[in-house]
Short mmCIF file of C-alpha atoms in Angstrom, two decimals:
data_model
loop_
_atom_site.label_atom_id
_atom_site.label_comp_id
_atom_site.label_asym_id
_atom_site.label_seq_id
_atom_site.Cartn_x
_atom_site.Cartn_y
_atom_site.Cartn_z
CA MET A 181 19.30 21.11 -12.45
CA GLU A 182 21.00 17.51 -11.95
CA THR A 183 19.77 17.88 -8.30
CA PHE A 184 16.22 18.17 -9.40
CA VAL A 185 15.74 15.66 -12.01
CA GLN A 186 17.45 13.20 -9.38
CA LEU A 187 14.75 14.18 -6.77
CA VAL A 188 12.20 13.81 -9.57
CA VAL A 189 13.16 10.35 -10.65
CA ASN A 190 13.43 8.93 -7.15
CA GLY A 191 10.52 10.62 -5.76
CA LEU A 192 8.88 8.71 -8.72
CA GLY A 193 10.22 5.73 -7.38
CA LYS A 194 9.00 6.39 -4.03
CA GLY A 195 5.59 7.22 -5.16
CA ALA A 196 4.95 3.62 -6.93
CA VAL A 197 5.61 2.25 -4.01
CA PHE A 198 3.11 4.41 -2.04
CA ALA A 199 0.93 3.42 -5.84
CA LEU A 200 0.85 0.07 -5.06
CA LEU A 201 -0.15 0.83 -1.13
CA ALA A 202 -2.68 3.06 -1.42
CA LEU A 203 -4.43 0.84 -4.10
CA GLY A 204 -4.58 -2.14 -1.28
CA PHE A 205 -6.48 0.84 0.64
CA VAL A 206 -8.91 1.43 -2.10
CA VAL A 207 -9.41 -2.02 -3.33
CA ILE A 208 -10.80 -3.15 -0.11
CA PHE A 209 -12.81 0.09 0.68
CA LYS A 210 -14.59 -0.13 -2.83
CA ALA A 211 -15.35 -4.04 -1.94
CA THR A 212 -16.33 -3.36 1.91
CA GLU A 213 -16.48 0.33 2.78
CA VAL A 214 -14.08 -0.65 4.91
CA VAL A 215 -10.46 1.09 5.72
CA ASN A 216 -8.31 -1.48 6.44
CA PHE A 217 -5.48 0.04 9.12
CA ALA A 218 -3.96 -3.44 9.36
CA HIS A 219 -2.16 -2.82 6.05
CA GLY A 220 1.03 -1.46 7.79
CA SER A 221 1.27 -4.87 9.53
CA LEU A 222 0.18 -6.86 6.29
CA VAL A 223 3.79 -5.03 4.91
CA LEU A 224 5.70 -5.68 7.90
CA PHE A 225 4.40 -9.84 7.97
CA GLY A 226 5.50 -10.24 4.47
CA GLY A 227 9.00 -8.21 5.04
CA TYR A 228 9.64 -10.76 8.09
CA LEU A 229 8.57 -13.97 6.13
CA VAL A 230 11.45 -12.83 3.80
CA VAL A 231 14.24 -12.51 6.59
CA ALA A 232 12.86 -16.21 8.36
CA THR A 233 13.29 -18.12 5.05
CA ARG A 234 16.15 -15.87 3.34
CA GLU A 235 19.13 -18.52 4.52
CA THR A 236 16.96 -21.74 4.05
CA LEU A 237 15.39 -20.94 0.42
CA GLY A 238 17.55 -18.25 -0.94
CA TRP A 239 16.52 -14.51 -1.73
CA ALA A 240 14.13 -15.11 -4.57
CA GLY A 241 12.52 -17.98 -2.63
CA ALA A 242 11.52 -15.91 0.40
CA VAL A 243 10.45 -13.08 -1.56
CA VAL A 244 7.96 -15.34 -2.97
CA VAL A 245 7.04 -16.78 0.16
CA GLY A 246 6.88 -13.21 1.90
CA ILE A 247 4.37 -12.02 -0.90
CA VAL A 248 2.07 -15.06 -0.87
CA GLY A 249 2.27 -14.98 3.18
CA ALA A 250 1.13 -11.28 3.06
CA GLY A 251 -2.00 -12.15 0.31
CA LEU A 252 -2.73 -15.14 2.50
CA LEU A 253 -2.46 -13.11 6.28
CA ALA A 254 -4.89 -10.77 4.64
CA LEU A 255 -7.55 -13.34 3.20
CA LEU A 256 -7.12 -15.02 6.75
CA VAL A 257 -7.85 -11.34 8.51
CA GLU A 258 -10.99 -11.30 6.23
CA ARG A 259 -12.24 -14.86 6.44
CA LEU A 260 -11.86 -15.24 10.58
CA LEU A 261 -12.94 -11.85 11.53
CA LEU A 262 -14.56 -9.75 9.17
CA SER A 263 -16.61 -12.14 7.10
CA ARG A 264 -17.95 -13.16 10.37
CA SER A 265 -19.11 -9.70 11.42
CA LYS A 266 -21.69 -9.39 8.92
CA LEU A 267 -24.18 -7.04 10.79
CA ALA A 268 -21.54 -4.82 11.75
CA ASP A 269 -21.03 -1.35 10.12
CA PRO A 270 -18.00 -0.40 8.51
CA PHE A 271 -16.61 2.15 11.23
CA SER A 272 -16.68 -0.90 13.76
CA LEU A 273 -14.98 -3.00 11.15
CA ALA A 274 -12.27 -0.51 10.69
CA LEU A 275 -11.97 -0.29 14.71
CA LEU A 276 -11.24 -4.06 14.61
CA THR A 277 -8.75 -3.82 12.00
CA ILE A 278 -6.92 -1.55 14.12
CA GLY A 279 -6.85 -4.04 16.85
CA VAL A 280 -5.63 -6.51 14.39
CA ASP A 281 -2.88 -4.29 13.53
CA VAL A 282 -1.45 -3.84 16.87
CA ILE A 283 -1.67 -7.75 17.76
CA ILE A 284 0.39 -8.30 14.51
CA THR A 285 2.94 -5.43 14.24
CA GLU A 286 3.62 -6.16 17.91
CA GLU A 287 4.65 -9.63 17.54
CA ILE A 288 6.75 -9.14 14.86
CA VAL A 289 8.72 -6.36 16.32
CA ARG A 290 9.26 -8.51 19.10
CA ARG A 291 10.35 -11.46 17.57
CA LEU A 292 12.91 -9.06 15.05
CA GLY A 293 14.50 -7.75 18.65
CA VAL A 294 17.55 -5.34 17.75
CA SER A 295 17.92 -6.67 14.35
CA LEU A 296 16.87 -4.25 11.60
CA PRO A 297 17.89 -6.22 8.45
CA PHE A 298 17.64 -5.10 4.95
CA ILE A 299 15.44 -7.15 2.46
CA GLY A 300 16.25 -5.68 -1.13
CA ASP A 301 19.36 -7.78 -1.75
CA ALA A 302 18.75 -7.46 -5.37
CA TRP A 303 18.99 -3.67 -6.02
CA ASP A 304 19.73 -2.18 -2.92
CA ALA A 305 22.40 0.41 -2.44
CA GLN A 306 23.62 -0.07 -5.80
CA PRO A 307 23.27 3.84 -7.57
CA ILE A 308 23.40 4.21 -11.13
CA GLN A 309 25.01 7.53 -12.76
CA ALA A 310 23.73 8.93 -15.31
CA GLY A 311 24.70 12.46 -16.73
CA GLY A 312 26.03 13.32 -13.39
CA VAL A 313 22.78 12.36 -11.86
CA THR A 314 22.63 9.89 -9.07
CA LEU A 315 19.52 7.72 -9.03
CA PHE A 316 18.84 4.98 -6.60
CA ARG A 317 18.59 1.18 -8.37
CA THR A 318 15.64 0.39 -5.94
CA HIS A 319 13.75 3.46 -6.89
CA LEU A 320 14.00 2.38 -10.62
CA VAL A 321 13.00 -1.36 -9.89
CA ALA A 322 10.47 -0.28 -7.98
CA LEU A 323 9.25 2.07 -10.64
CA VAL A 324 9.29 -0.77 -13.31
CA VAL A 325 7.75 -3.19 -10.90
CA ALA A 326 4.71 -1.21 -10.03
CA THR A 327 3.84 -0.12 -13.25
CA VAL A 328 3.73 -3.78 -14.58
CA LEU A 329 1.60 -4.62 -11.65
CA ILE A 330 -0.59 -1.32 -11.98
CA THR A 331 -0.99 -2.15 -15.50
CA LEU A 332 -2.04 -5.76 -15.12
CA PHE A 333 -4.63 -4.71 -12.04
CA PHE A 334 -6.15 -2.30 -14.41
CA ILE A 335 -6.32 -5.05 -17.32
CA ALA A 336 -8.03 -7.54 -14.48
CA PHE A 337 -10.42 -4.66 -12.94
CA ARG A 338 -11.47 -3.54 -16.61
CA TYR A 339 -12.04 -7.00 -18.21
CA SER A 340 -12.05 -9.77 -15.89
CA ASN A 341 -15.19 -11.29 -14.37
CA TRP A 342 -13.61 -10.43 -10.69
CA GLY A 343 -13.20 -6.78 -11.86
CA ILE A 344 -16.63 -6.57 -13.43
CA ALA A 345 -18.19 -7.80 -10.19
CA MET A 346 -16.04 -5.54 -8.03
CA ARG A 347 -17.12 -2.63 -9.86
CA ALA A 348 -21.00 -4.15 -9.85
CA GLN A 349 -20.25 -4.13 -6.17
CA ALA A 350 -18.96 -1.06 -5.38
CA GLU A 351 -21.98 0.74 -7.19
CA ASN A 352 -24.79 -1.18 -5.41
CA LYS A 353 -24.25 -4.14 -3.17
CA GLU A 354 -27.80 -5.39 -3.12
CA ALA A 355 -28.40 -4.61 -6.65
CA ALA A 356 -25.35 -6.87 -7.52
CA ALA A 357 -26.40 -9.82 -5.51
CA LEU A 358 -29.56 -9.80 -6.80
CA VAL A 359 -27.78 -10.22 -10.63
CA GLY A 360 -25.94 -13.37 -9.17
CA ILE A 361 -22.89 -11.86 -7.86
CA ARG A 362 -21.07 -13.61 -5.14
CA SER A 363 -20.23 -10.82 -2.67
CA ALA A 364 -18.11 -12.81 -0.26
CA ARG A 365 -15.93 -13.97 -3.18
CA VAL A 366 -14.88 -10.48 -4.20
CA THR A 367 -14.48 -9.31 -0.69
CA ALA A 368 -11.99 -12.10 -0.34
CA THR A 369 -10.35 -11.65 -3.30
CA ALA A 370 -9.87 -7.63 -2.70
CA TRP A 371 -8.36 -8.69 0.68
CA LEU A 372 -6.18 -11.06 -1.28
CA VAL A 373 -4.96 -8.66 -3.87
CA ALA A 374 -4.09 -5.80 -1.46
CA GLY A 375 -1.82 -8.06 0.78
CA LEU A 376 0.39 -9.35 -2.51
CA LEU A 377 0.89 -5.75 -3.09
CA ALA A 378 1.66 -4.97 0.29
CA GLY A 379 4.05 -8.10 0.21
CA VAL A 380 5.88 -6.51 -2.83
CA ALA A 381 5.79 -2.94 -1.17
CA VAL A 382 7.92 -4.07 1.46
CA LEU A 383 10.60 -5.31 -0.78
CA PHE A 384 11.41 -1.67 -1.14
CA ILE A 385 10.66 -0.13 1.87
CA ALA A 386 12.88 -1.90 4.15
CA THR A 387 15.87 -0.67 1.99
CA GLN A 388 18.91 1.79 2.48
CA ASP A 389 17.96 3.51 -0.60
CA PHE A 390 14.35 3.96 0.30
CA SER A 391 14.34 4.33 4.50
CA GLY A 392 17.43 3.96 5.21
CA ALA A 393 16.18 1.64 8.02
CA GLY A 394 15.84 -2.17 7.81
CA LEU A 395 12.85 -4.03 8.33
CA SER A 396 11.22 -2.37 11.93
CA ARG A 397 8.38 -0.42 13.41
CA GLY A 398 9.33 2.36 11.09
CA THR A 399 8.38 0.19 8.16
CA HIS A 400 4.94 0.34 9.34
CA SER A 401 4.78 3.90 10.01
CA ILE A 402 6.25 4.53 6.02
CA ALA A 403 3.91 1.86 4.92
CA LEU A 404 0.70 3.96 6.58
CA ALA A 405 1.99 7.34 4.66
CA ALA A 406 0.21 5.32 2.07
CA PHE A 407 -3.12 6.36 3.76
CA PRO A 408 -3.05 9.71 2.95
CA ALA A 409 -2.46 9.35 -0.75
CA ALA A 410 -5.46 7.11 -0.85
CA ILE A 411 -7.52 9.79 0.64
CA LEU A 412 -5.67 12.14 -1.55
CA GLY A 413 -6.78 10.59 -4.79
CA GLY A 414 -10.09 9.48 -3.15
CA LEU A 415 -10.81 6.44 -1.67
CA ASP A 416 -13.16 4.63 -3.91
CA SER A 417 -10.94 5.78 -6.83
CA THR A 418 -8.16 3.01 -7.86
CA ALA A 419 -6.98 5.84 -10.30
CA GLY A 420 -6.81 8.26 -7.81
CA ALA A 421 -4.65 5.82 -5.36
CA ILE A 422 -2.07 5.71 -8.00
CA VAL A 423 -2.11 9.77 -8.73
CA GLY A 424 -2.30 10.50 -4.72
CA GLY A 425 0.47 7.76 -4.08
CA ILE A 426 2.87 9.44 -6.97
CA VAL A 427 2.31 12.88 -5.22
CA VAL A 428 3.49 11.74 -1.76
CA GLY A 429 6.41 10.34 -3.10
CA LEU A 430 7.06 13.40 -5.01
CA VAL A 431 6.30 15.70 -1.93
CA ASP A 432 8.26 13.28 0.43
CA ALA A 433 11.39 13.86 -1.81
CA LEU A 434 10.87 17.67 -2.36
CA SER A 435 10.39 18.60 0.74
CA THR A 436 12.90 16.40 2.50
CA HIS A 437 15.90 18.10 0.57
CA TYR A 438 14.32 21.21 0.08
CA VAL A 439 13.13 22.00 3.56
CA SER A 440 14.06 19.18 6.02
CA PHE A 441 13.37 15.49 6.92
CA ALA A 442 11.08 16.30 9.59
CA PHE A 443 8.98 18.40 7.63
CA SER A 444 8.26 15.80 4.65
CA LYS A 445 6.53 13.75 6.87
CA SER A 446 4.40 16.62 8.00
CA ALA A 447 3.90 18.02 4.32
CA VAL A 448 2.16 14.79 2.71
CA PHE A 449 -0.40 15.42 5.47
CA LEU A 450 -0.79 19.25 5.21
CA VAL A 451 -1.01 18.54 1.15
CA MET A 452 -3.72 15.92 1.73
CA LEU A 453 -5.45 18.35 4.02
CA LEU A 454 -5.31 21.11 1.32
CA VAL A 455 -6.93 19.08 -1.20
CA LEU A 456 -9.69 17.76 0.63
CA VAL A 457 -10.54 21.74 1.78
CA ILE A 458 -10.90 22.40 -2.05
CA ARG A 459 -12.37 18.92 -2.81
CA PRO A 460 -13.42 16.81 -0.30
CA SER A 461 -14.17 13.96 -2.15
CA GLY A 462 -10.31 13.60 -3.21
CA LEU A 463 -8.89 14.47 -6.57
CA PHE A 464 -10.69 11.50 -8.30
CA GLY A 465 -13.18 10.21 -5.72
CA THR A 466 -17.26 10.29 -5.94
CA ARG A 467 -17.32 10.26 -2.07
CA GLU A 468 -16.78 12.69 0.42
CA THR A 469 -13.83 11.54 2.50
CA THR A 470 -15.33 13.33 5.44
CA ARG A 471 -18.40 10.97 5.62
CA VAL A 472 -16.74 7.80 5.76
#
């Protein structure tokens, strides 16, 4: 029983990180109808900035630089590339993000070389014993941080001018423009928010507790596991992103222990496919993913 409790708690911690990343996918999709396949490179970029500035600024200062840097890179990609391709359809823009992802990822991997630095200095490899259950501090901190950030996001999404504009644009972009909503500003902010969330997520991914490996190409692959979380919950549903992330985290943790590490990577996609067979729009989505 202790083992199961440990797996569930640690799975929730992993799921919280996937939820942050899935929320980034969904926010961009709601604002632009574009699937951002460069999300993994935003995660890597934020982590690389932490590594590059940690000795100079200290860990806390480097974390701020990494989070802000990931957000600004996302904003830069949107402003310099996507916003200048207004006549392109969402599928073409999604392909463009793949190109951006390859360029950024390969450059960061080249700069890292053979080093695989861990960046969760404040919480990594510091397990907590509670009633015979071993809990990873990284997962617990991730759960708390994600809960706070997600709560703040939903408050802003529900009550701020940006959130109201985002929801209006997602419902009907043309009608939103007619009532004075500036689509460019809504879109730019969505990319910025997604980048900031990616910058936070990497602080937990590139740790011994979460992945067992430091910042590397593997970090990028783990970040992309949030894509099935977004699909599972529904690409146009912010609430679905949270549920999808938690489901992916629990499936990953439980299948790794009870089956195998290799199977756990397939299990996430098997669950996603099962959900899509039953409900093509995802658990909370309103648009069929197969038509996106």
